[in-house]
Amino acid sequence: MLHNNLLNDHTYNNKTGHFMYVDSVYTKTFQEMAKLASPMTTEPMSGCLSFQYQRSEDRGNLFSVYVRDRLGQYQELWRAGSENQSEWSETLGQWIPVQVDLRAPYSVQVVFEVAFNSPRGGRVALDDISFSPEFCSADTEPTFDPSIANCDFESGFCRYTQDQGAEWRRVSVKPNIFRNGDHTTGAGSFLLAHSRLSPRTGYVSRLIGPTLPGNLKFCLRFYFSLRGFNQTDQALVVYLQQQQQQQSGSQEKIWTQGEKSRGIWISTDVTFQTSQPAKVVFVSTCGNFWDCGSVALDDISVSLGDCEQTETGALASSLPGHCDFEAGLCGYTQDRHTDAADWQWRRGPTPTSYTGPRGDHSTGLGYYLHLEASPMLPGQSVRLLSRPLRGSRGRQCLTFFYHMYGSGTGRLSIHLDKSGEDASLWERSGEQCVAWLRARVEYQCDSQHQLVFEATRGSSVRSDIAIDDIVLECGPCPETEIQVTAGTTNEIE
């Protein structure tokens, strides 16, 4: 816009350039607002918003910058202040630069707003708006919520999409003595890419995650399971695809599968960083029918920063009742006064065939506790005691994973021990399936108590029982587990 009373624009510093301008002389009432809004972004934004402005009559107008989401909610990013006299000029002769950090984990509009609050509201000019994925200050703490990329596939694909052609399929496998279930609960849903589901060899299944902003470091965690692959290097590969690479099809490999086919859930942590917005892509390739099998994927999560380098068990042991057994028993103790043996701390499969897990639940390659049935007699038991726990008037939720596989499997029960008196909270008997299953037990106790995990040997040596990933939280347990969808024949093993 050109105006006889205005000076040069900022871009060219002459009168041939253009800029946006609002003047109170054109308002009909003195409660009007002028808004200049950007298009709604299609991806999350994180970086530095820059612009130049001129402003006169600092007491007659309010000049602010907002972000507005798809629901119409506003959040103020910046407001011109009057405490610095250099921020306004009666002649509109000096352009003032502004840089403000923009941190939005969702699609937004940027809105420049001028409100006049007096008959002599003055004028505001705006020029050279730009955005950079780098933060304005290196000290800026990012507030992007990376949980938009989390998915356990219990109720769908979340924000993940696929290319046309061969697909990852969401399946629910009813766990039994032949099949593993999902990783989340043992009885839920996961994704499966399978050579037998493809009409031809040479297929590629691509699962594409939501866009993550640039200039941040992320930790990607997920669980996978392989079966039947003779060549594992292409069974599962993770790529990082930046926005400018989508047209060319190029992408950066950040992880590739190195494990042999084992048919168990294995966890993986990958730290990555990109200067531009990017998407995580999970790719499974089958070059030859005879070299391929099935690839399962579950429980994808993304967090800010480096993946933790310390053992998770050390963290868990600091919380009463929590334990993943990666670094020991976390304060739990063996009850040697009443049981016939001890819970065994183990990594990998149990010694007896056709019973027990082949790996732990936490990572697939870590530790768990189990009853080793071989040296015990039928009916004998092992007991594990928590450290003394404080009472609470409210409900508490105990979550843990258990494994009961074997033709002679006995009983697993949870008790509450208060002053030497046991109260039964939960029990399972007999063979369940080859999967780790999740259990949730809600209880209330207003005085000091201990939780007791008791496993009883069954009729034969194929009676190994295992537990892992114990978590105790205040408050009631979430709703009942998602029901298994019957009728599917897809399997991991």
GROMACS .gro file of C-alpha atoms in nm:
model
  493
    1MET     CA    1   0.000   0.000   0.000
    2LEU     CA    2   0.124   0.350  -0.083
    3HIS     CA    3   0.029   0.651   0.121
    4ASN     CA    4   0.141   1.011   0.084
    5ASN     CA    5   0.222   1.043   0.453
    6LEU     CA    6   0.413   0.716   0.481
    7LEU     CA    7   0.782   0.663   0.426
    8ASN     CA    8   0.966   0.376   0.262
    9ASP     CA    9   0.878   0.010   0.300
   10HIS     CA   10   1.125  -0.216   0.480
   11THR     CA   11   1.201  -0.465   0.201
   12TYR     CA   12   1.331  -0.219  -0.062
   13ASN     CA   13   1.360   0.091   0.155
   14ASN     CA   14   1.179   0.300  -0.106
   15LYS     CA   15   0.828   0.404  -0.206
   16THR     CA   16   0.787   0.133  -0.473
   17GLY     CA   17   0.758  -0.145  -0.217
   18HIS     CA   18   0.447  -0.261  -0.032
   19PHE     CA   19   0.352  -0.324   0.328
   20MET     CA   20   0.035  -0.368   0.534
   21TYR     CA   21  -0.104  -0.064   0.712
   22VAL     CA   22  -0.400   0.027   0.933
   23ASP     CA   23  -0.503   0.379   1.042
   24SER     CA   24  -0.764   0.485   1.296
   25VAL     CA   25  -0.893   0.756   1.060
   26TYR     CA   26  -1.062   0.482   0.856
   27THR     CA   27  -1.251   0.331   1.149
   28LYS     CA   28  -1.624   0.392   1.193
   29THR     CA   29  -1.621   0.331   1.566
   30PHE     CA   30  -1.339   0.337   1.813
   31GLN     CA   31  -1.388  -0.020   1.932
   32GLU     CA   32  -1.297  -0.183   1.602
   33MET     CA   33  -1.014  -0.432   1.553
   34ALA     CA   34  -0.808  -0.501   1.243
   35LYS     CA   35  -0.690  -0.860   1.199
   36LEU     CA   36  -0.441  -0.999   0.950
   37ALA     CA   37  -0.441  -1.381   0.959
   38SER     CA   38  -0.210  -1.632   0.794
   39PRO     CA   39  -0.344  -1.950   0.633
   40MET     CA   40  -0.399  -2.241   0.872
   41THR     CA   41  -0.078  -2.444   0.882
   42THR     CA   42  -0.105  -2.804   0.769
   43GLU     CA   43   0.166  -2.927   1.007
   44PRO     CA   44   0.284  -2.848   1.362
   45MET     CA   45   0.513  -2.543   1.378
   46SER     CA   46   0.814  -2.483   1.598
   47GLY     CA   47   1.063  -2.203   1.537
   48CYS     CA   48   1.111  -1.827   1.510
   49LEU     CA   49   0.850  -1.582   1.378
   50SER     CA   50   1.004  -1.254   1.252
   51PHE     CA   51   0.848  -0.931   1.129
   52GLN     CA   52   0.903  -0.554   1.104
   53TYR     CA   53   0.655  -0.294   1.227
   54GLN     CA   54   0.599   0.077   1.281
   55ARG     CA   55   0.354   0.220   1.531
   56SER     CA   56   0.238   0.566   1.636
   57GLU     CA   57   0.020   0.685   1.925
   58ASP     CA   58   0.114   0.411   2.167
   59ARG     CA   59  -0.175   0.498   2.400
   60GLY     CA   60  -0.436   0.488   2.126
   61ASN     CA   61  -0.391   0.132   2.001
   62LEU     CA   62  -0.299  -0.218   2.107
   63PHE     CA   63  -0.085  -0.417   1.864
   64SER     CA   64  -0.065  -0.792   1.941
   65VAL     CA   65   0.027  -1.120   1.774
   66TYR     CA   66  -0.173  -1.437   1.846
   67VAL     CA   67  -0.191  -1.798   1.734
   68ARG     CA   68  -0.539  -1.939   1.670
   69ASP     CA   69  -0.610  -2.314   1.653
   70ARG     CA   70  -0.877  -2.496   1.454
   71LEU     CA   71  -1.124  -2.458   1.741
   72GLY     CA   72  -1.086  -2.080   1.733
   73GLN     CA   73  -0.893  -2.059   2.061
   74TYR     CA   74  -0.643  -1.770   2.084
   75GLN     CA   75  -0.306  -1.758   2.258
   76GLU     CA   76  -0.107  -1.435   2.272
   77LEU     CA   77   0.253  -1.458   2.149
   78TRP     CA   78   0.361  -1.094   2.171
   79ARG     CA   79   0.232  -0.743   2.243
   80ALA     CA   80   0.387  -0.405   2.163
   81GLY     CA   81   0.472  -0.220   2.484
   82SER     CA   82   0.499   0.149   2.568
   83GLU     CA   83   0.774   0.116   2.825
   84ASN     CA   84   1.037   0.165   2.552
   85GLN     CA   85   0.981   0.494   2.366
   86SER     CA   86   1.172   0.366   2.065
   87GLU     CA   87   0.888   0.125   1.999
   88TRP     CA   88   0.671   0.394   1.849
   89SER     CA   89   0.725   0.693   1.625
   90GLU     CA   90   0.494   0.985   1.553
   91THR     CA   91   0.614   0.998   1.193
   92LEU     CA   92   0.622   0.624   1.129
   93GLY     CA   93   0.975   0.660   1.004
   94GLN     CA   94   1.158   0.374   1.170
   95TRP     CA   95   1.096   0.002   1.122
   96ILE     CA   96   1.130  -0.200   1.442
   97PRO     CA   97   1.235  -0.567   1.414
   98VAL     CA   98   1.063  -0.833   1.625
   99GLN     CA   99   1.146  -1.200   1.674
  100VAL     CA  100   0.924  -1.426   1.882
  101ASP     CA  101   0.939  -1.802   1.943
  102LEU     CA  102   0.645  -1.998   1.806
  103ARG     CA  103   0.583  -2.340   1.962
  104ALA     CA  104   0.269  -2.513   1.838
  105PRO     CA  105   0.225  -2.894   1.846
  106TYR     CA  106  -0.081  -2.863   1.620
  107SER     CA  107  -0.206  -2.666   1.319
  108VAL     CA  108  -0.248  -2.291   1.385
  109GLN     CA  109  -0.298  -1.953   1.224
  110VAL     CA  110  -0.082  -1.651   1.308
  111VAL     CA  111  -0.301  -1.344   1.367
  112PHE     CA  112  -0.172  -0.984   1.377
  113GLU     CA  113  -0.430  -0.771   1.559
  114VAL     CA  114  -0.462  -0.395   1.609
  115ALA     CA  115  -0.733  -0.262   1.843
  116PHE     CA  116  -0.810   0.112   1.861
  117ASN     CA  117  -0.920   0.243   2.198
  118SER     CA  118  -0.935   0.621   2.143
  119PRO     CA  119  -1.045   0.866   1.870
  120ARG     CA  120  -0.679   0.929   1.798
  121GLY     CA  121  -0.576   0.567   1.772
  122GLY     CA  122  -0.282   0.629   1.544
  123ARG     CA  123  -0.141   0.394   1.284
  124VAL     CA  124   0.038   0.058   1.263
  125ALA     CA  125   0.240  -0.072   0.966
  126LEU     CA  126   0.363  -0.430   0.914
  127ASP     CA  127   0.620  -0.573   0.672
  128ASP     CA  128   0.851  -0.868   0.598
  129ILE     CA  129   0.685  -1.149   0.793
  130SER     CA  130   0.895  -1.467   0.790
  131PHE     CA  131   0.931  -1.795   0.977
  132SER     CA  132   1.238  -2.009   1.048
  133PRO     CA  133   1.244  -2.362   1.198
  134GLU     CA  134   1.533  -2.247   1.420
  135PHE     CA  135   1.432  -2.089   1.750
  136CYS     CA  136   1.506  -1.719   1.792
  137SER     CA  137   1.718  -1.792   2.099
  138ALA     CA  138   1.938  -2.096   2.148
  139ASP     CA  139   1.821  -2.100   2.513
  140THR     CA  140   1.455  -2.141   2.422
  141GLU     CA  141   1.295  -2.447   2.579
  142PRO     CA  142   1.078  -2.630   2.323
  143THR     CA  143   0.724  -2.711   2.433
  144PHE     CA  144   0.620  -2.930   2.140
  145ASP     CA  145   0.415  -3.226   2.259
  146PRO     CA  146   0.569  -3.533   2.091
  147SER     CA  147   0.292  -3.762   2.216
  148ILE     CA  148   0.107  -3.694   1.888
  149ALA     CA  149   0.331  -3.970   1.749
  150ASN     CA  150   0.241  -4.223   2.022
  151CYS     CA  151   0.023  -4.519   1.929
  152ASP     CA  152  -0.061  -4.858   2.081
  153PHE     CA  153  -0.304  -4.941   1.796
  154GLU     CA  154  -0.576  -5.049   2.039
  155SER     CA  155  -0.840  -4.831   1.873
  156GLY     CA  156  -0.693  -4.759   1.531
  157PHE     CA  157  -0.388  -4.619   1.353
  158CYS     CA  158  -0.382  -4.291   1.553
  159ARG     CA  159  -0.206  -4.035   1.329
  160TYR     CA  160  -0.018  -4.290   1.121
  161THR     CA  161  -0.093  -4.332   0.749
  162GLN     CA  162   0.010  -4.568   0.470
  163ASP     CA  163   0.101  -4.562   0.103
  164GLN     CA  164  -0.116  -4.740  -0.150
  165GLY     CA  165  -0.026  -5.101  -0.222
  166ALA     CA  166   0.098  -5.349   0.037
  167GLU     CA  167  -0.012  -5.252   0.386
  168TRP     CA  168   0.050  -5.290   0.751
  169ARG     CA  169  -0.265  -5.452   0.886
  170ARG     CA  170  -0.411  -5.392   1.229
  171VAL     CA  171  -0.491  -5.730   1.382
  172SER     CA  172  -0.616  -5.870   1.711
  173VAL     CA  173  -0.480  -6.213   1.790
  174LYS     CA  174  -0.654  -6.409   2.063
  175PRO     CA  175  -0.358  -6.539   2.261
  176ASN     CA  176  -0.346  -6.912   2.331
  177ILE     CA  177  -0.082  -7.183   2.363
  178PHE     CA  178   0.022  -7.135   1.999
  179ARG     CA  179   0.008  -6.758   1.946
  180ASN     CA  180   0.146  -6.447   2.111
  181GLY     CA  181  -0.081  -6.149   2.166
  182ASP     CA  182   0.005  -5.782   2.136
  183HIS     CA  183   0.264  -5.612   2.356
  184THR     CA  184   0.033  -5.359   2.524
  185THR     CA  185  -0.196  -5.599   2.709
  186GLY     CA  186  -0.135  -5.943   2.558
  187ALA     CA  187  -0.495  -5.942   2.436
  188GLY     CA  188  -0.515  -5.625   2.225
  189SER     CA  189  -0.420  -5.506   1.876
  190PHE     CA  190  -0.096  -5.448   1.687
  191LEU     CA  191   0.024  -5.399   1.328
  192LEU     CA  192   0.133  -5.686   1.105
  193ALA     CA  193   0.316  -5.695   0.772
  194HIS     CA  194   0.315  -6.048   0.632
  195SER     CA  195   0.448  -6.200   0.309
  196ARG     CA  196   0.151  -6.433   0.290
  197LEU     CA  197  -0.082  -6.134   0.288
  198SER     CA  198   0.079  -5.991  -0.028
  199PRO     CA  199  -0.036  -6.091  -0.379
  200ARG     CA  200   0.323  -6.080  -0.508
  201THR     CA  201   0.684  -6.088  -0.394
  202GLY     CA  202   0.890  -5.772  -0.377
  203TYR     CA  203   0.631  -5.584  -0.175
  204VAL     CA  204   0.708  -5.290   0.052
  205SER     CA  205   0.487  -5.194   0.347
  206ARG     CA  206   0.531  -4.831   0.459
  207LEU     CA  207   0.384  -4.685   0.779
  208ILE     CA  208   0.420  -4.306   0.792
  209GLY     CA  209   0.406  -4.110   1.118
  210PRO     CA  210   0.286  -3.753   1.181
  211THR     CA  211   0.514  -3.457   1.110
  212LEU     CA  212   0.760  -3.368   1.385
  213PRO     CA  213   0.908  -3.014   1.393
  214GLY     CA  214   1.270  -2.948   1.308
  215ASN     CA  215   1.549  -2.825   1.533
  216LEU     CA  216   1.460  -3.074   1.808
  217LYS     CA  217   1.611  -3.399   1.930
  218PHE     CA  218   1.371  -3.692   1.970
  219CYS     CA  219   1.374  -4.039   2.123
  220LEU     CA  220   1.174  -4.297   1.928
  221ARG     CA  221   1.070  -4.615   2.112
  222PHE     CA  222   0.880  -4.909   1.967
  223TYR     CA  223   0.835  -5.286   1.997
  224PHE     CA  224   0.870  -5.532   1.711
  225SER     CA  225   0.855  -5.907   1.658
  226LEU     CA  226   0.983  -6.118   1.368
  227ARG     CA  227   0.905  -6.467   1.252
  228GLY     CA  228   1.025  -6.663   0.952
  229PHE     CA  229   1.269  -6.413   0.799
  230ASN     CA  230   1.587  -6.564   0.654
  231GLN     CA  231   1.724  -6.220   0.562
  232THR     CA  232   1.658  -5.981   0.850
  233ASP     CA  233   1.836  -5.667   0.725
  234GLN     CA  234   1.528  -5.554   0.529
  235ALA     CA  235   1.263  -5.709   0.753
  236LEU     CA  236   1.213  -5.377   0.932
  237VAL     CA  237   1.387  -5.046   0.861
  238VAL     CA  238   1.308  -4.701   1.005
  239TYR     CA  239   1.363  -4.391   0.791
  240LEU     CA  240   1.341  -4.017   0.849
  241GLN     CA  241   1.171  -3.829   0.565
  242GLN     CA  242   1.200  -3.450   0.561
  243GLN     CA  243   0.931  -3.241   0.394
  244GLN     CA  244   1.147  -3.137   0.100
  245GLN     CA  245   1.236  -3.504   0.043
  246GLN     CA  246   0.877  -3.616  -0.010
  247GLN     CA  247   0.879  -3.501  -0.374
  248SER     CA  248   1.210  -3.674  -0.457
  249GLY     CA  249   1.137  -3.984  -0.251
  250SER     CA  250   1.475  -3.970  -0.074
  251GLN     CA  251   1.494  -4.048   0.296
  252GLU     CA  252   1.751  -4.104   0.570
  253LYS     CA  253   1.788  -4.445   0.733
  254ILE     CA  254   1.805  -4.412   1.114
  255TRP     CA  255   1.764  -4.776   1.222
  256THR     CA  256   1.771  -5.124   1.071
  257GLN     CA  257   1.685  -5.464   1.211
  258GLY     CA  258   1.978  -5.674   1.330
  259GLU     CA  259   1.805  -5.937   1.544
  260LYS     CA  260   1.736  -6.288   1.421
  261SER     CA  261   1.377  -6.410   1.406
  262ARG     CA  262   1.271  -6.493   1.761
  263GLY     CA  263   0.893  -6.450   1.774
  264ILE     CA  264   0.907  -6.233   2.088
  265TRP     CA  265   0.846  -5.862   2.142
  266ILE     CA  266   1.177  -5.670   2.142
  267SER     CA  267   1.208  -5.302   2.234
  268THR     CA  268   1.418  -5.049   2.043
  269ASP     CA  269   1.526  -4.692   2.127
  270VAL     CA  270   1.646  -4.457   1.851
  271THR     CA  271   1.769  -4.100   1.905
  272PHE     CA  272   1.742  -3.871   1.602
  273GLN     CA  273   1.748  -3.502   1.513
  274THR     CA  274   1.657  -3.307   1.201
  275SER     CA  275   1.687  -2.941   1.105
  276GLN     CA  276   1.360  -2.951   0.910
  277PRO     CA  277   1.012  -3.090   0.985
  278ALA     CA  278   1.017  -3.464   0.918
  279LYS     CA  279   0.819  -3.786   0.946
  280VAL     CA  280   0.925  -4.125   1.081
  281VAL     CA  281   0.859  -4.406   0.832
  282PHE     CA  282   0.853  -4.779   0.921
  283VAL     CA  283   0.930  -4.995   0.616
  284SER     CA  284   0.912  -5.374   0.577
  285THR     CA  285   1.043  -5.518   0.249
  286CYS     CA  286   0.996  -5.869   0.111
  287GLY     CA  287   1.225  -5.931  -0.187
  288ASN     CA  288   1.158  -6.303  -0.217
  289PHE     CA  289   0.866  -6.505  -0.083
  290TRP     CA  290   1.092  -6.778   0.057
  291ASP     CA  291   1.303  -6.531   0.254
  292CYS     CA  292   1.012  -6.350   0.415
  293GLY     CA  293   0.785  -6.399   0.710
  294SER     CA  294   0.584  -6.173   0.939
  295VAL     CA  295   0.677  -5.844   1.107
  296ALA     CA  296   0.473  -5.715   1.401
  297LEU     CA  297   0.487  -5.359   1.537
  298ASP     CA  298   0.335  -5.216   1.856
  299ASP     CA  299   0.353  -4.943   2.121
  300ILE     CA  300   0.528  -4.662   1.931
  301SER     CA  301   0.620  -4.362   2.146
  302VAL     CA  302   0.819  -4.042   2.089
  303SER     CA  303   0.968  -3.815   2.356
  304LEU     CA  304   1.192  -3.507   2.353
  305GLY     CA  305   1.567  -3.543   2.408
  306ASP     CA  306   1.809  -3.832   2.405
  307CYS     CA  307   1.691  -4.182   2.482
  308GLU     CA  308   1.781  -4.270   2.840
  309GLN     CA  309   2.120  -4.434   2.865
  310THR     CA  310   2.064  -4.566   3.217
  311GLU     CA  311   1.892  -4.888   3.310
  312THR     CA  312   1.519  -4.838   3.352
  313GLY     CA  313   1.520  -5.062   3.656
  314ALA     CA  314   1.723  -4.808   3.853
  315LEU     CA  315   1.449  -4.557   3.797
  316ALA     CA  316   1.169  -4.796   3.878
  317SER     CA  317   1.325  -4.906   4.206
  318SER     CA  318   1.296  -4.552   4.347
  319LEU     CA  319   0.916  -4.568   4.332
  320PRO     CA  320   0.739  -4.785   4.593
  321GLY     CA  321   0.584  -5.090   4.433
  322HIS     CA  322   0.738  -5.026   4.089
  323CYS     CA  323   0.976  -5.278   3.933
  324ASP     CA  324   1.075  -5.404   3.587
  325PHE     CA  325   1.349  -5.627   3.738
  326GLU     CA  326   1.616  -5.495   3.502
  327ALA     CA  327   1.843  -5.402   3.794
  328GLY     CA  328   1.729  -5.652   4.056
  329LEU     CA  329   1.429  -5.684   4.285
  330CYS     CA  330   1.374  -5.308   4.353
  331GLY     CA  331   1.311  -5.360   4.724
  332TYR     CA  332   1.094  -5.670   4.687
  333THR     CA  333   1.203  -5.962   4.906
  334GLN     CA  334   1.167  -6.339   4.902
  335ASP     CA  335   0.943  -6.483   5.175
  336ARG     CA  336   1.173  -6.757   5.301
  337HIS     CA  337   0.961  -6.830   5.609
  338THR     CA  338   0.661  -6.981   5.433
  339ASP     CA  339   0.766  -7.077   5.079
  340ALA     CA  340   0.953  -7.384   4.958
  341ALA     CA  341   1.186  -7.204   4.714
  342ASP     CA  342   1.258  -6.860   4.567
  343TRP     CA  343   1.143  -6.665   4.267
  344GLN     CA  344   1.421  -6.690   4.007
  345TRP     CA  345   1.564  -6.377   3.840
  346ARG     CA  346   1.610  -6.471   3.476
  347ARG     CA  347   1.690  -6.342   3.130
  348GLY     CA  348   1.587  -6.530   2.816
  349PRO     CA  349   1.386  -6.857   2.812
  350THR     CA  350   1.332  -7.080   3.114
  351PRO     CA  351   1.526  -7.413   3.125
  352THR     CA  352   1.226  -7.642   3.071
  353SER     CA  353   1.082  -7.670   2.719
  354TYR     CA  354   0.715  -7.598   2.642
  355THR     CA  355   0.671  -7.376   2.946
  356GLY     CA  356   0.761  -7.025   3.058
  357PRO     CA  357   0.839  -6.715   2.847
  358ARG     CA  358   1.119  -6.682   2.592
  359GLY     CA  359   1.202  -6.328   2.701
  360ASP     CA  360   1.090  -6.057   2.941
  361HIS     CA  361   0.803  -5.816   2.879
  362SER     CA  362   0.996  -5.489   2.925
  363THR     CA  363   1.235  -5.520   2.632
  364GLY     CA  364   1.229  -5.882   2.515
  365LEU     CA  365   1.596  -5.901   2.607
  366GLY     CA  366   1.580  -5.807   2.976
  367TYR     CA  367   1.500  -5.971   3.309
  368TYR     CA  368   1.189  -6.104   3.482
  369LEU     CA  369   1.100  -6.325   3.782
  370HIS     CA  370   0.968  -6.677   3.746
  371LEU     CA  371   0.881  -6.990   3.937
  372GLU     CA  372   1.114  -7.269   3.822
  373ALA     CA  373   0.900  -7.580   3.861
  374SER     CA  374   1.170  -7.844   3.802
  375PRO     CA  375   1.310  -7.874   4.160
  376MET     CA  376   0.973  -7.826   4.330
  377LEU     CA  377   0.691  -8.062   4.425
  378PRO     CA  378   0.328  -8.015   4.318
  379GLY     CA  379   0.153  -7.768   4.550
  380GLN     CA  380   0.469  -7.597   4.670
  381SER     CA  381   0.484  -7.220   4.626
  382VAL     CA  382   0.713  -6.917   4.610
  383ARG     CA  383   0.619  -6.577   4.758
  384LEU     CA  384   0.749  -6.230   4.676
  385LEU     CA  385   0.684  -5.943   4.922
  386SER     CA  386   0.680  -5.574   4.840
  387ARG     CA  387   0.842  -5.325   5.074
  388PRO     CA  388   0.594  -5.189   5.335
  389LEU     CA  389   0.351  -4.953   5.162
  390ARG     CA  390   0.168  -4.659   5.318
  391GLY     CA  391  -0.207  -4.684   5.347
  392SER     CA  392  -0.448  -4.461   5.160
  393ARG     CA  393  -0.815  -4.376   5.198
  394GLY     CA  394  -0.850  -4.372   4.821
  395ARG     CA  395  -0.836  -4.652   4.569
  396GLN     CA  396  -0.503  -4.779   4.436
  397CYS     CA  397  -0.427  -4.960   4.112
  398LEU     CA  398  -0.173  -5.241   4.082
  399THR     CA  399  -0.070  -5.323   3.724
  400PHE     CA  400   0.164  -5.607   3.627
  401PHE     CA  401   0.230  -5.856   3.348
  402TYR     CA  402   0.220  -6.231   3.398
  403HIS     CA  403   0.304  -6.537   3.190
  404MET     CA  404   0.138  -6.876   3.248
  405TYR     CA  405   0.225  -7.126   2.974
  406GLY     CA  406   0.269  -7.501   3.021
  407SER     CA  407   0.045  -7.807   3.035
  408GLY     CA  408   0.096  -7.845   3.411
  409THR     CA  409   0.064  -7.477   3.509
  410GLY     CA  410  -0.053  -7.418   3.866
  411ARG     CA  411  -0.176  -7.093   4.023
  412LEU     CA  412  -0.070  -6.728   4.049
  413SER     CA  413  -0.232  -6.515   4.317
  414ILE     CA  414  -0.196  -6.165   4.464
  415HIS     CA  415  -0.252  -6.106   4.835
  416LEU     CA  416  -0.262  -5.804   5.061
  417ASP     CA  417  -0.070  -5.866   5.384
  418LYS     CA  418  -0.177  -5.637   5.672
  419SER     CA  419  -0.032  -5.714   6.014
  420GLY     CA  420   0.025  -6.078   5.919
  421GLU     CA  421  -0.325  -6.132   5.780
  422ASP     CA  422  -0.360  -6.217   5.411
  423ALA     CA  423  -0.650  -6.095   5.197
  424SER     CA  424  -0.683  -6.235   4.845
  425LEU     CA  425  -0.695  -5.969   4.569
  426TRP     CA  426  -0.655  -6.163   4.242
  427GLU     CA  427  -0.597  -6.518   4.113
  428ARG     CA  428  -0.541  -6.715   3.791
  429SER     CA  429  -0.509  -7.093   3.758
  430GLY     CA  430  -0.399  -7.324   3.479
  431GLU     CA  431  -0.239  -7.259   3.143
  432GLN     CA  432  -0.337  -6.923   2.990
  433CYS     CA  433  -0.132  -6.870   2.670
  434VAL     CA  434   0.221  -6.810   2.537
  435ALA     CA  435   0.178  -6.431   2.564
  436TRP     CA  436   0.257  -6.188   2.843
  437LEU     CA  437  -0.083  -6.076   2.973
  438ARG     CA  438  -0.161  -5.755   3.159
  439ALA     CA  439  -0.346  -5.764   3.491
  440ARG     CA  440  -0.495  -5.472   3.682
  441VAL     CA  441  -0.601  -5.503   4.044
  442GLU     CA  442  -0.784  -5.223   4.224
  443TYR     CA  443  -0.785  -5.221   4.603
  444GLN     CA  444  -0.812  -4.995   4.908
  445CYS     CA  445  -0.621  -5.018   5.234
  446ASP     CA  446  -0.597  -4.732   5.485
  447SER     CA  447  -0.305  -4.873   5.687
  448GLN     CA  448   0.047  -4.994   5.619
  449HIS     CA  449   0.056  -5.315   5.416
  450GLN     CA  450   0.256  -5.532   5.177
  451LEU     CA  451   0.164  -5.686   4.843
  452VAL     CA  452   0.239  -6.056   4.799
  453PHE     CA  453   0.293  -6.231   4.464
  454GLU     CA  454   0.249  -6.606   4.517
  455ALA     CA  455   0.306  -6.872   4.249
  456THR     CA  456   0.215  -7.236   4.314
  457ARG     CA  457   0.363  -7.529   4.120
  458GLY     CA  458   0.118  -7.738   3.922
  459SER     CA  459   0.103  -8.106   3.836
  460SER     CA  460   0.420  -8.129   3.623
  461VAL     CA  461   0.752  -7.959   3.553
  462ARG     CA  462   0.581  -7.769   3.271
  463SER     CA  463   0.447  -7.529   3.528
  464ASP     CA  464   0.674  -7.222   3.504
  465ILE     CA  465   0.502  -6.893   3.599
  466ALA     CA  466   0.658  -6.549   3.540
  467ILE     CA  467   0.588  -6.185   3.637
  468ASP     CA  468   0.728  -5.853   3.511
  469ASP     CA  469   0.675  -5.475   3.499
  470ILE     CA  470   0.495  -5.411   3.829
  471VAL     CA  471   0.346  -5.061   3.868
  472LEU     CA  472   0.149  -4.929   4.167
  473GLU     CA  473  -0.042  -4.601   4.124
  474CYS     CA  474  -0.285  -4.394   4.330
  475GLY     CA  475  -0.640  -4.374   4.203
  476PRO     CA  476  -0.877  -4.626   4.046
  477CYS     CA  477  -0.769  -4.847   3.759
  478PRO     CA  478  -0.867  -4.747   3.404
  479GLU     CA  479  -1.163  -4.910   3.236
  480THR     CA  480  -1.178  -5.282   3.161
  481GLU     CA  481  -0.929  -5.417   2.908
  482ILE     CA  482  -1.021  -5.396   2.543
  483GLN     CA  483  -1.190  -5.716   2.433
  484VAL     CA  484  -1.016  -5.948   2.186
  485THR     CA  485  -1.159  -5.959   1.837
  486ALA     CA  486  -1.233  -6.320   1.752
  487GLY     CA  487  -1.209  -6.493   1.416
  488THR     CA  488  -0.865  -6.379   1.294
  489THR     CA  489  -0.595  -6.624   1.187
  490ASN     CA  490  -0.305  -6.376   1.175
  491GLU     CA  491  -0.026  -6.472   1.412
  492ILE     CA  492   0.325  -6.377   1.513
  493GLU     CA  493   0.430  -6.728   1.592
   0.00000   0.00000   0.00000
